């Protein structure tokens, strides 16, 4: 890069930049073709020229991720130079700049924790929560860096954020990232204990951080019944795995729009099916009313024309609210009706994502209410007992099938690669599983 462009970048002269572009339209493109180079954006970031930096970034967005000969990007230089306003301006255009890895795979988040810049640290976490997954070349997370540099305030920000953040990967962060081991095999709690940082130990204990000794014991317990991944893939496919694979592959073929449509139709069927309880064929027996009384102009008149309340839909016994149909018709009608409802609920459970486990529990409550409603309107105890047996049998089959599916799915999930898991922990798990398998 020529001296004129360097001076223009340091001074933040936007007009001078466009004068150069008029003379040589490829001036910025030529710089971008060089592998490691201080671009005008790097120089402006170092000098704190916010307006000029944003202008260059608008012209050449690729400059924002480019590393110079020192292995630093423009946002790295702005942060190290203390130009927080420029850092936030760059971040507003591209939140993923928080994850740009510089020298030693250090990201702006790492530098903020290292230098104790808690304001930028908090903004980085809010702007790009996934940046907490990034580790340095020394295999250290932002938690390691904060504790190693005695950054208690930075650690407080990290712990407070981890307690409050609502993200789909938060459970993975609380187990894998929080207990990540560096090149020396130490977790962040190991570093805090070795340096006798009592306040850091207290903070880490609040979020259930573990040291390497406890992780080893937990790993032995967790994977005691599981074989290594290589041995698992070489083994025969069991029945529960076949069921899980069959269901999961079918669910993958269903688009979101089709799934929503099926759930809507199933919901309508459930509503119509439940309506049969409130309005069964033939209706329900009414309360015993022998002599209906009418009041006209303050005078009571007794209607003596109703003599047979049973014929009028009433009941001479304690059968009010029971179905008029006989026991055999009741059994067949509500038997098929109940099996249809159970099938619909099963289909809804399969179509729903695993994240909606609470909805499945609510469906069990729905089925329970249905069974009690059947008991309430049954004409006699005989069909109720038979239907109860059929429903319990059918529900048992459904529960057993779902458990069968969940067990198979849990085994298949071994194939999912967890990028957030420490490589040392992955290799240790595989070695531990193989040893346990050989001892069996």
PDB file of N, CA, C and O in Angstrom, residues 51-125:
ATOM      1  N   UNK A  51     -15.548   7.117  11.076  1.00  0.00           N
ATOM      2  CA  UNK A  51     -16.270   7.401   9.830  1.00  0.00           C
ATOM      3  C   UNK A  51     -15.531   6.833   8.627  1.00  0.00           C
ATOM      4  O   UNK A  51     -16.151   6.228   7.734  1.00  0.00           O
ATOM      5  N   UNK A  52     -14.214   7.030   8.594  1.00  0.00           N
ATOM      6  CA  UNK A  52     -13.417   6.517   7.475  1.00  0.00           C
ATOM      7  C   UNK A  52     -13.466   4.983   7.446  1.00  0.00           C
ATOM      8  O   UNK A  52     -13.578   4.369   6.379  1.00  0.00           O
ATOM      9  N   UNK A  53     -13.389   4.353   8.631  1.00  0.00           N
ATOM     10  CA  UNK A  53     -13.409   2.888   8.701  1.00  0.00           C
ATOM     11  C   UNK A  53     -14.730   2.330   8.176  1.00  0.00           C
ATOM     12  O   UNK A  53     -14.747   1.344   7.429  1.00  0.00           O
ATOM     13  N   UNK A  54     -15.828   2.978   8.538  1.00  0.00           N
ATOM     14  CA  UNK A  54     -17.123   2.503   8.059  1.00  0.00           C
ATOM     15  C   UNK A  54     -17.264   2.710   6.556  1.00  0.00           C
ATOM     16  O   UNK A  54     -17.897   1.894   5.864  1.00  0.00           O
ATOM     17  N   UNK A  55     -16.688   3.778   6.034  1.00  0.00           N
ATOM     18  CA  UNK A  55     -16.729   4.024   4.595  1.00  0.00           C
ATOM     19  C   UNK A  55     -15.963   2.947   3.838  1.00  0.00           C
ATOM     20  O   UNK A  55     -16.438   2.411   2.827  1.00  0.00           O
ATOM     21  N   UNK A  56     -14.782   2.608   4.338  1.00  0.00           N
ATOM     22  CA  UNK A  56     -13.971   1.559   3.687  1.00  0.00           C
ATOM     23  C   UNK A  56     -14.666   0.209   3.807  1.00  0.00           C
ATOM     24  O   UNK A  56     -14.676  -0.592   2.858  1.00  0.00           O
ATOM     25  N   UNK A  57     -15.240  -0.061   4.952  1.00  0.00           N
ATOM     26  CA  UNK A  57     -15.932  -1.342   5.137  1.00  0.00           C
ATOM     27  C   UNK A  57     -17.129  -1.456   4.204  1.00  0.00           C
ATOM     28  O   UNK A  57     -17.466  -2.557   3.745  1.00  0.00           O
ATOM     29  N   UNK A  58     -17.772  -0.349   3.928  1.00  0.00           N
ATOM     30  CA  UNK A  58     -18.886  -0.350   2.992  1.00  0.00           C
ATOM     31  C   UNK A  58     -18.410  -0.662   1.577  1.00  0.00           C
ATOM     32  O   UNK A  58     -19.096  -1.356   0.812  1.00  0.00           O
ATOM     33  N   UNK A  59     -17.210  -0.165   1.219  1.00  0.00           N
ATOM     34  CA  UNK A  59     -16.664  -0.402  -0.115  1.00  0.00           C
ATOM     35  C   UNK A  59     -16.070  -1.801  -0.252  1.00  0.00           C
ATOM     36  O   UNK A  59     -16.231  -2.449  -1.289  1.00  0.00           O
ATOM     37  N   UNK A  60     -15.390  -2.250   0.781  1.00  0.00           N
ATOM     38  CA  UNK A  60     -14.729  -3.563   0.745  1.00  0.00           C
ATOM     39  C   UNK A  60     -15.037  -4.319   2.031  1.00  0.00           C
ATOM     40  O   UNK A  60     -14.250  -4.290   2.990  1.00  0.00           O
ATOM     41  N   UNK A  61     -16.175  -4.993   2.109  1.00  0.00           N
ATOM     42  CA  UNK A  61     -16.524  -5.724   3.345  1.00  0.00           C
ATOM     43  C   UNK A  61     -15.510  -6.800   3.715  1.00  0.00           C
ATOM     44  O   UNK A  61     -15.382  -7.138   4.898  1.00  0.00           O
ATOM     45  N   UNK A  62     -14.786  -7.317   2.730  1.00  0.00           N
ATOM     46  CA  UNK A  62     -13.819  -8.387   3.019  1.00  0.00           C
ATOM     47  C   UNK A  62     -12.657  -7.899   3.877  1.00  0.00           C
ATOM     48  O   UNK A  62     -11.997  -8.708   4.547  1.00  0.00           O
ATOM     49  N   UNK A  63     -12.409  -6.591   3.893  1.00  0.00           N
ATOM     50  CA  UNK A  63     -11.322  -6.052   4.711  1.00  0.00           C
ATOM     51  C   UNK A  63     -11.568  -6.313   6.202  1.00  0.00           C
ATOM     52  O   UNK A  63     -10.628  -6.415   6.985  1.00  0.00           O
ATOM     53  N   UNK A  64     -12.841  -6.411   6.610  1.00  0.00           N
ATOM     54  CA  UNK A  64     -13.160  -6.547   8.028  1.00  0.00           C
ATOM     55  C   UNK A  64     -12.655  -7.872   8.608  1.00  0.00           C
ATOM     56  O   UNK A  64     -12.415  -7.966   9.820  1.00  0.00           O
ATOM     57  N   UNK A  65     -12.486  -8.887   7.770  1.00  0.00           N
ATOM     58  CA  UNK A  65     -12.023 -10.195   8.238  1.00  0.00           C
ATOM     59  C   UNK A  65     -10.583 -10.489   7.835  1.00  0.00           C
ATOM     60  O   UNK A  65     -10.074 -11.560   8.156  1.00  0.00           O
ATOM     61  N   UNK A  66      -9.948  -9.581   7.186  1.00  0.00           N
ATOM     62  CA  UNK A  66      -8.589  -9.796   6.694  1.00  0.00           C
ATOM     63  C   UNK A  66      -7.582  -9.590   7.819  1.00  0.00           C
ATOM     64  O   UNK A  66      -7.719  -8.668   8.633  1.00  0.00           O
ATOM     65  N   UNK A  67      -6.585 -10.451   7.888  1.00  0.00           N
ATOM     66  CA  UNK A  67      -5.536 -10.345   8.899  1.00  0.00           C
ATOM     67  C   UNK A  67      -4.310  -9.663   8.299  1.00  0.00           C
ATOM     68  O   UNK A  67      -3.969  -9.889   7.141  1.00  0.00           O
ATOM     69  N   UNK A  68      -3.660  -8.844   9.121  1.00  0.00           N
ATOM     70  CA  UNK A  68      -2.405  -8.218   8.674  1.00  0.00           C
ATOM     71  C   UNK A  68      -1.228  -9.124   8.999  1.00  0.00           C
ATOM     72  O   UNK A  68      -1.402 -10.277   9.419  1.00  0.00           O
ATOM     73  N   UNK A  69      -0.015  -8.617   8.833  1.00  0.00           N
ATOM     74  CA  UNK A  69       1.184  -9.431   9.061  1.00  0.00           C
ATOM     75  C   UNK A  69       1.355  -9.811  10.523  1.00  0.00           C
ATOM     76  O   UNK A  69       2.105 -10.740  10.845  1.00  0.00           O
ATOM     77  N   UNK A  70       0.697  -9.124  11.418  1.00  0.00           N
ATOM     78  CA  UNK A  70       0.736  -9.459  12.844  1.00  0.00           C
ATOM     79  C   UNK A  70      -0.394 -10.407  13.248  1.00  0.00           C
ATOM     80  O   UNK A  70      -0.537 -10.744  14.433  1.00  0.00           O
ATOM     81  N   UNK A  71      -1.205 -10.818  12.280  1.00  0.00           N
ATOM     82  CA  UNK A  71      -2.296 -11.737  12.566  1.00  0.00           C
ATOM     83  C   UNK A  71      -3.471 -11.095  13.270  1.00  0.00           C
ATOM     84  O   UNK A  71      -4.149 -11.744  14.070  1.00  0.00           O
ATOM     85  N   UNK A  72      -3.715  -9.818  12.952  1.00  0.00           N
ATOM     86  CA  UNK A  72      -4.807  -9.092  13.602  1.00  0.00           C
ATOM     87  C   UNK A  72      -5.749  -8.520  12.554  1.00  0.00           C
ATOM     88  O   UNK A  72      -5.312  -8.070  11.493  1.00  0.00           O
ATOM     89  N   UNK A  73      -7.036  -8.528  12.872  1.00  0.00           N
ATOM     90  CA  UNK A  73      -8.049  -7.950  11.998  1.00  0.00           C
ATOM     91  C   UNK A  73      -8.333  -6.513  12.448  1.00  0.00           C
ATOM     92  O   UNK A  73      -7.873  -6.090  13.515  1.00  0.00           O
ATOM     93  N   UNK A  74      -9.068  -5.743  11.668  1.00  0.00           N
ATOM     94  CA  UNK A  74      -9.383  -4.365  12.079  1.00  0.00           C
ATOM     95  C   UNK A  74     -10.073  -4.271  13.434  1.00  0.00           C
ATOM     96  O   UNK A  74      -9.761  -3.380  14.222  1.00  0.00           O
ATOM     97  N   UNK A  75     -11.017  -5.181  13.743  1.00  0.00           N
ATOM     98  CA  UNK A  75     -11.704  -5.084  15.032  1.00  0.00           C
ATOM     99  C   UNK A  75     -10.764  -5.424  16.178  1.00  0.00           C
ATOM    100  O   UNK A  75     -10.891  -4.885  17.292  1.00  0.00           O
ATOM    101  N   UNK A  76      -9.777  -6.301  15.930  1.00  0.00           N
ATOM    102  CA  UNK A  76      -8.743  -6.561  16.933  1.00  0.00           C
ATOM    103  C   UNK A  76      -7.961  -5.287  17.224  1.00  0.00           C
ATOM    104  O   UNK A  76      -7.725  -4.930  18.389  1.00  0.00           O
ATOM    105  N   UNK A  77      -7.534  -4.605  16.158  1.00  0.00           N
ATOM    106  CA  UNK A  77      -6.733  -3.400  16.319  1.00  0.00           C
ATOM    107  C   UNK A  77      -7.517  -2.297  17.022  1.00  0.00           C
ATOM    108  O   UNK A  77      -6.976  -1.577  17.872  1.00  0.00           O
ATOM    109  N   UNK A  78      -8.784  -2.151  16.680  1.00  0.00           N
ATOM    110  CA  UNK A  78      -9.599  -1.127  17.334  1.00  0.00           C
ATOM    111  C   UNK A  78      -9.779  -1.426  18.812  1.00  0.00           C
ATOM    112  O   UNK A  78      -9.722  -0.517  19.657  1.00  0.00           O
ATOM    113  N   UNK A  79      -9.958  -2.687  19.158  1.00  0.00           N
ATOM    114  CA  UNK A  79     -10.126  -3.062  20.559  1.00  0.00           C
ATOM    115  C   UNK A  79      -8.837  -2.847  21.339  1.00  0.00           C
ATOM    116  O   UNK A  79      -8.847  -2.289  22.444  1.00  0.00           O
ATOM    117  N   UNK A  80      -7.712  -3.299  20.760  1.00  0.00           N
ATOM    118  CA  UNK A  80      -6.426  -3.144  21.445  1.00  0.00           C
ATOM    119  C   UNK A  80      -6.023  -1.679  21.557  1.00  0.00           C
ATOM    120  O   UNK A  80      -5.296  -1.300  22.476  1.00  0.00           O
ATOM    121  N   UNK A  81      -6.501  -0.866  20.622  1.00  0.00           N
ATOM    122  CA  UNK A  81      -6.198   0.558  20.677  1.00  0.00           C
ATOM    123  C   UNK A  81      -7.137   1.338  21.577  1.00  0.00           C
ATOM    124  O   UNK A  81      -6.956   2.556  21.751  1.00  0.00           O
ATOM    125  N   UNK A  82      -8.138   0.677  22.149  1.00  0.00           N
ATOM    126  CA  UNK A  82      -9.057   1.336  23.055  1.00  0.00           C
ATOM    127  C   UNK A  82     -10.140   2.149  22.373  1.00  0.00           C
ATOM    128  O   UNK A  82     -10.768   3.000  23.017  1.00  0.00           O
ATOM    129  N   UNK A  83     -10.395   1.877  21.114  1.00  0.00           N
ATOM    130  CA  UNK A  83     -11.412   2.619  20.367  1.00  0.00           C
ATOM    131  C   UNK A  83     -12.730   1.843  20.409  1.00  0.00           C
ATOM    132  O   UNK A  83     -13.149   1.197  19.441  1.00  0.00           O
ATOM    133  N   UNK A  84     -13.400   1.928  21.542  1.00  0.00           N
ATOM    134  CA  UNK A  84     -14.618   1.135  21.759  1.00  0.00           C
ATOM    135  C   UNK A  84     -15.739   1.545  20.819  1.00  0.00           C
ATOM    136  O   UNK A  84     -16.501   0.694  20.346  1.00  0.00           O
ATOM    137  N   UNK A  85     -15.850   2.832  20.542  1.00  0.00           N
ATOM    138  CA  UNK A  85     -16.918   3.289  19.655  1.00  0.00           C
ATOM    139  C   UNK A  85     -16.748   2.709  18.260  1.00  0.00           C
ATOM    140  O   UNK A  85     -17.728   2.291  17.626  1.00  0.00           O
ATOM    141  N   UNK A  86     -15.529   2.641  17.800  1.00  0.00           N
ATOM    142  CA  UNK A  86     -15.256   2.058  16.483  1.00  0.00           C
ATOM    143  C   UNK A  86     -15.558   0.559  16.490  1.00  0.00           C
ATOM    144  O   UNK A  86     -16.097   0.018  15.517  1.00  0.00           O
ATOM    145  N   UNK A  87     -15.223  -0.108  17.588  1.00  0.00           N
ATOM    146  CA  UNK A  87     -15.515  -1.538  17.704  1.00  0.00           C
ATOM    147  C   UNK A  87     -17.016  -1.785  17.582  1.00  0.00           C
ATOM    148  O   UNK A  87     -17.462  -2.672  16.836  1.00  0.00           O
ATOM    149  N   UNK A  88     -17.798  -1.002  18.293  1.00  0.00           N
ATOM    150  CA  UNK A  88     -19.251  -1.179  18.258  1.00  0.00           C
ATOM    151  C   UNK A  88     -19.834  -0.817  16.903  1.00  0.00           C
ATOM    152  O   UNK A  88     -20.822  -1.416  16.461  1.00  0.00           O
ATOM    153  N   UNK A  89     -19.209   0.145  16.214  1.00  0.00           N
ATOM    154  CA  UNK A  89     -19.681   0.526  14.874  1.00  0.00           C
ATOM    155  C   UNK A  89     -19.450  -0.604  13.881  1.00  0.00           C
ATOM    156  O   UNK A  89     -20.318  -0.915  13.057  1.00  0.00           O
ATOM    157  N   UNK A  90     -18.293  -1.224  13.957  1.00  0.00           N
ATOM    158  CA  UNK A  90     -18.015  -2.378  13.094  1.00  0.00           C
ATOM    159  C   UNK A  90     -18.943  -3.543  13.429  1.00  0.00           C
ATOM    160  O   UNK A  90     -19.419  -4.253  12.538  1.00  0.00           O
ATOM    161  N   UNK A  91     -19.201  -3.708  14.715  1.00  0.00           N
ATOM    162  CA  UNK A  91     -20.042  -4.816  15.160  1.00  0.00           C
ATOM    163  C   UNK A  91     -21.488  -4.631  14.705  1.00  0.00           C
ATOM    164  O   UNK A  91     -22.187  -5.616  14.436  1.00  0.00           O
ATOM    165  N   UNK A  92     -21.918  -3.396  14.601  1.00  0.00           N
ATOM    166  CA  UNK A  92     -23.288  -3.142  14.168  1.00  0.00           C
ATOM    167  C   UNK A  92     -23.507  -3.588  12.729  1.00  0.00           C
ATOM    168  O   UNK A  92     -24.601  -4.021  12.365  1.00  0.00           O
ATOM    169  N   UNK A  93     -22.484  -3.514  11.904  1.00  0.00           N
ATOM    170  CA  UNK A  93     -22.590  -3.956  10.511  1.00  0.00           C
ATOM    171  C   UNK A  93     -22.483  -5.472  10.375  1.00  0.00           C
ATOM    172  O   UNK A  93     -23.064  -6.056   9.456  1.00  0.00           O
ATOM    173  N   UNK A  94     -21.727  -6.110  11.260  1.00  0.00           N
ATOM    174  CA  UNK A  94     -21.522  -7.556  11.152  1.00  0.00           C
ATOM    175  C   UNK A  94     -21.243  -8.119  12.541  1.00  0.00           C
ATOM    176  O   UNK A  94     -20.142  -7.985  13.076  1.00  0.00           O
ATOM    177  N   UNK A  95     -22.248  -8.763  13.131  1.00  0.00           N
ATOM    178  CA  UNK A  95     -22.075  -9.304  14.483  1.00  0.00           C
ATOM    179  C   UNK A  95     -21.068 -10.439  14.538  1.00  0.00           C
ATOM    180  O   UNK A  95     -20.437 -10.677  15.571  1.00  0.00           O
ATOM    181  N   UNK A  96     -20.914 -11.146  13.428  1.00  0.00           N
ATOM    182  CA  UNK A  96     -20.017 -12.297  13.414  1.00  0.00           C
ATOM    183  C   UNK A  96     -18.549 -11.896  13.499  1.00  0.00           C
ATOM    184  O   UNK A  96     -17.671 -12.764  13.610  1.00  0.00           O
ATOM    185  N   UNK A  97     -18.259 -10.589  13.447  1.00  0.00           N
ATOM    186  CA  UNK A  97     -16.870 -10.144  13.613  1.00  0.00           C
ATOM    187  C   UNK A  97     -16.333 -10.497  14.992  1.00  0.00           C
ATOM    188  O   UNK A  97     -15.115 -10.551  15.188  1.00  0.00           O
ATOM    189  N   UNK A  98     -17.227 -10.739  15.950  1.00  0.00           N
ATOM    190  CA  UNK A  98     -16.788 -11.158  17.284  1.00  0.00           C
ATOM    191  C   UNK A  98     -16.041 -12.490  17.209  1.00  0.00           C
ATOM    192  O   UNK A  98     -15.193 -12.776  18.057  1.00  0.00           O
ATOM    193  N   UNK A  99     -16.317 -13.291  16.189  1.00  0.00           N
ATOM    194  CA  UNK A  99     -15.728 -14.628  16.080  1.00  0.00           C
ATOM    195  C   UNK A  99     -14.532 -14.684  15.134  1.00  0.00           C
ATOM    196  O   UNK A  99     -14.025 -15.779  14.855  1.00  0.00           O
ATOM    197  N   UNK A 100     -14.060 -13.538  14.656  1.00  0.00           N
ATOM    198  CA  UNK A 100     -12.885 -13.520  13.778  1.00  0.00           C
ATOM    199  C   UNK A 100     -11.661 -13.925  14.600  1.00  0.00           C
ATOM    200  O   UNK A 100     -11.358 -13.300  15.619  1.00  0.00           O
ATOM    201  N   UNK A 101     -10.972 -14.964  14.166  1.00  0.00           N
ATOM    202  CA  UNK A 101      -9.817 -15.474  14.896  1.00  0.00           C
ATOM    203  C   UNK A 101      -8.535 -14.830  14.367  1.00  0.00           C
ATOM    204  O   UNK A 101      -8.246 -14.906  13.172  1.00  0.00           O
ATOM    205  N   UNK A 102      -7.793 -14.225  15.276  1.00  0.00           N
ATOM    206  CA  UNK A 102      -6.527 -13.615  14.924  1.00  0.00           C
ATOM    207  C   UNK A 102      -5.352 -14.482  15.339  1.00  0.00           C
ATOM    208  O   UNK A 102      -5.448 -15.713  15.356  1.00  0.00           O
ATOM    209  N   UNK A 103      -4.279 -13.841  15.657  1.00  0.00           N
ATOM    210  CA  UNK A 103      -3.063 -14.570  16.062  1.00  0.00           C
ATOM    211  C   UNK A 103      -3.353 -15.419  17.306  1.00  0.00           C
ATOM    212  O   UNK A 103      -3.932 -14.954  18.279  1.00  0.00           O
ATOM    213  N   UNK A 104      -2.925 -16.675  17.250  1.00  0.00           N
ATOM    214  CA  UNK A 104      -3.194 -17.583  18.355  1.00  0.00           C
ATOM    215  C   UNK A 104      -4.657 -17.956  18.467  1.00  0.00           C
ATOM    216  O   UNK A 104      -5.092 -18.422  19.523  1.00  0.00           O
ATOM    217  N   UNK A 105      -5.424 -17.747  17.382  1.00  0.00           N
ATOM    218  CA  UNK A 105      -6.866 -18.013  17.356  1.00  0.00           C
ATOM    219  C   UNK A 105      -7.609 -17.197  18.413  1.00  0.00           C
ATOM    220  O   UNK A 105      -8.673 -17.584  18.882  1.00  0.00           O
ATOM    221  N   UNK A 106      -7.057 -16.047  18.751  1.00  0.00           N
ATOM    222  CA  UNK A 106      -7.696 -15.159  19.721  1.00  0.00           C
ATOM    223  C   UNK A 106      -8.757 -14.317  19.024  1.00  0.00           C
ATOM    224  O   UNK A 106      -8.491 -13.676  18.005  1.00  0.00           O
ATOM    225  N   UNK A 107      -9.946 -14.320  19.577  1.00  0.00           N
ATOM    226  CA  UNK A 107     -11.042 -13.530  19.045  1.00  0.00           C
ATOM    227  C   UNK A 107     -11.170 -12.226  19.841  1.00  0.00           C
ATOM    228  O   UNK A 107     -10.579 -12.093  20.928  1.00  0.00           O
ATOM    229  N   UNK A 108     -11.927 -11.252  19.334  1.00  0.00           N
ATOM    230  CA  UNK A 108     -12.178 -10.049  20.131  1.00  0.00           C
ATOM    231  C   UNK A 108     -12.767 -10.353  21.504  1.00  0.00           C
ATOM    232  O   UNK A 108     -12.490  -9.648  22.472  1.00  0.00           O
ATOM    233  N   UNK A 109     -13.590 -11.406  21.606  1.00  0.00           N
ATOM    234  CA  UNK A 109     -14.144 -11.791  22.907  1.00  0.00           C
ATOM    235  C   UNK A 109     -13.029 -12.180  23.865  1.00  0.00           C
ATOM    236  O   UNK A 109     -13.055 -11.813  25.055  1.00  0.00           O
ATOM    237  N   UNK A 110     -12.046 -12.918  23.374  1.00  0.00           N
ATOM    238  CA  UNK A 110     -10.927 -13.322  24.211  1.00  0.00           C
ATOM    239  C   UNK A 110     -10.120 -12.115  24.681  1.00  0.00           C
ATOM    240  O   UNK A 110      -9.721 -12.035  25.854  1.00  0.00           O
ATOM    241  N   UNK A 111      -9.869 -11.178  23.765  1.00  0.00           N
ATOM    242  CA  UNK A 111      -9.101  -9.990  24.136  1.00  0.00           C
ATOM    243  C   UNK A 111      -9.863  -9.137  25.152  1.00  0.00           C
ATOM    244  O   UNK A 111      -9.257  -8.549  26.060  1.00  0.00           O
ATOM    245  N   UNK A 112     -11.179  -9.054  25.006  1.00  0.00           N
ATOM    246  CA  UNK A 112     -11.973  -8.277  25.963  1.00  0.00           C
ATOM    247  C   UNK A 112     -11.876  -8.886  27.356  1.00  0.00           C
ATOM    248  O   UNK A 112     -11.756  -8.163  28.365  1.00  0.00           O
ATOM    249  N   UNK A 113     -11.917 -10.224  27.454  1.00  0.00           N
ATOM    250  CA  UNK A 113     -11.779 -10.890  28.746  1.00  0.00           C
ATOM    251  C   UNK A 113     -10.362 -10.750  29.278  1.00  0.00           C
ATOM    252  O   UNK A 113     -10.158 -10.571  30.490  1.00  0.00           O
ATOM    253  N   UNK A 114      -9.371 -10.828  28.403  1.00  0.00           N
ATOM    254  CA  UNK A 114      -7.974 -10.714  28.818  1.00  0.00           C
ATOM    255  C   UNK A 114      -7.659  -9.335  29.402  1.00  0.00           C
ATOM    256  O   UNK A 114      -6.940  -9.203  30.389  1.00  0.00           O
ATOM    257  N   UNK A 115      -8.215  -8.305  28.784  1.00  0.00           N
ATOM    258  CA  UNK A 115      -7.944  -6.934  29.203  1.00  0.00           C
ATOM    259  C   UNK A 115      -8.943  -6.420  30.226  1.00  0.00           C
ATOM    260  O   UNK A 115      -8.839  -5.277  30.673  1.00  0.00           O
ATOM    261  N   UNK A 116      -9.925  -7.232  30.575  1.00  0.00           N
ATOM    262  CA  UNK A 116     -10.887  -6.816  31.575  1.00  0.00           C
ATOM    263  C   UNK A 116     -11.843  -5.741  31.112  1.00  0.00           C
ATOM    264  O   UNK A 116     -12.405  -5.001  31.936  1.00  0.00           O
ATOM    265  N   UNK A 117     -12.061  -5.656  29.812  1.00  0.00           N
ATOM    266  CA  UNK A 117     -13.006  -4.683  29.263  1.00  0.00           C
ATOM    267  C   UNK A 117     -14.403  -5.292  29.352  1.00  0.00           C
ATOM    268  O   UNK A 117     -14.923  -5.885  28.394  1.00  0.00           O
ATOM    269  N   UNK A 118     -15.027  -5.138  30.512  1.00  0.00           N
ATOM    270  CA  UNK A 118     -16.290  -5.833  30.754  1.00  0.00           C
ATOM    271  C   UNK A 118     -17.440  -5.236  29.941  1.00  0.00           C
ATOM    272  O   UNK A 118     -18.413  -5.933  29.647  1.00  0.00           O
ATOM    273  N   UNK A 119     -17.342  -3.964  29.574  1.00  0.00           N
ATOM    274  CA  UNK A 119     -18.414  -3.360  28.771  1.00  0.00           C
ATOM    275  C   UNK A 119     -18.482  -4.004  27.390  1.00  0.00           C
ATOM    276  O   UNK A 119     -19.550  -4.403  26.930  1.00  0.00           O
ATOM    277  N   UNK A 120     -17.312  -4.095  26.737  1.00  0.00           N
ATOM    278  CA  UNK A 120     -17.291  -4.746  25.426  1.00  0.00           C
ATOM    279  C   UNK A 120     -17.563  -6.240  25.551  1.00  0.00           C
ATOM    280  O   UNK A 120     -18.194  -6.840  24.678  1.00  0.00           O
ATOM    281  N   UNK A 121     -17.087  -6.845  26.629  1.00  0.00           N
ATOM    282  CA  UNK A 121     -17.321  -8.277  26.833  1.00  0.00           C
ATOM    283  C   UNK A 121     -18.813  -8.573  26.889  1.00  0.00           C
ATOM    284  O   UNK A 121     -19.303  -9.525  26.263  1.00  0.00           O
ATOM    285  N   UNK A 122     -19.557  -7.751  27.631  1.00  0.00           N
ATOM    286  CA  UNK A 122     -21.000  -7.950  27.738  1.00  0.00           C
ATOM    287  C   UNK A 122     -21.692  -7.735  26.400  1.00  0.00           C
ATOM    288  O   UNK A 122     -22.603  -8.490  26.029  1.00  0.00           O
ATOM    289  N   UNK A 123     -21.248  -6.724  25.646  1.00  0.00           N
ATOM    290  CA  UNK A 123     -21.851  -6.458  24.337  1.00  0.00           C
ATOM    291  C   UNK A 123     -21.553  -7.597  23.374  1.00  0.00           C
ATOM    292  O   UNK A 123     -22.431  -8.020  22.602  1.00  0.00           O
ATOM    293  N   UNK A 124     -20.333  -8.114  23.397  1.00  0.00           N
ATOM    294  CA  UNK A 124     -19.972  -9.229  22.509  1.00  0.00           C
ATOM    295  C   UNK A 124     -20.842 -10.453  22.787  1.00  0.00           C
ATOM    296  O   UNK A 124     -21.309 -11.125  21.860  1.00  0.00           O
ATOM    297  N   UNK A 125     -21.059 -10.768  24.058  1.00  0.00           N
ATOM    298  CA  UNK A 125     -21.874 -11.934  24.418  1.00  0.00           C
ATOM    299  C   UNK A 125     -23.318 -11.754  23.979  1.00  0.00           C
ATOM    300  O   UNK A 125     -23.959 -12.704  23.531  1.00  0.00           O
TER     301      UNK A 125
END
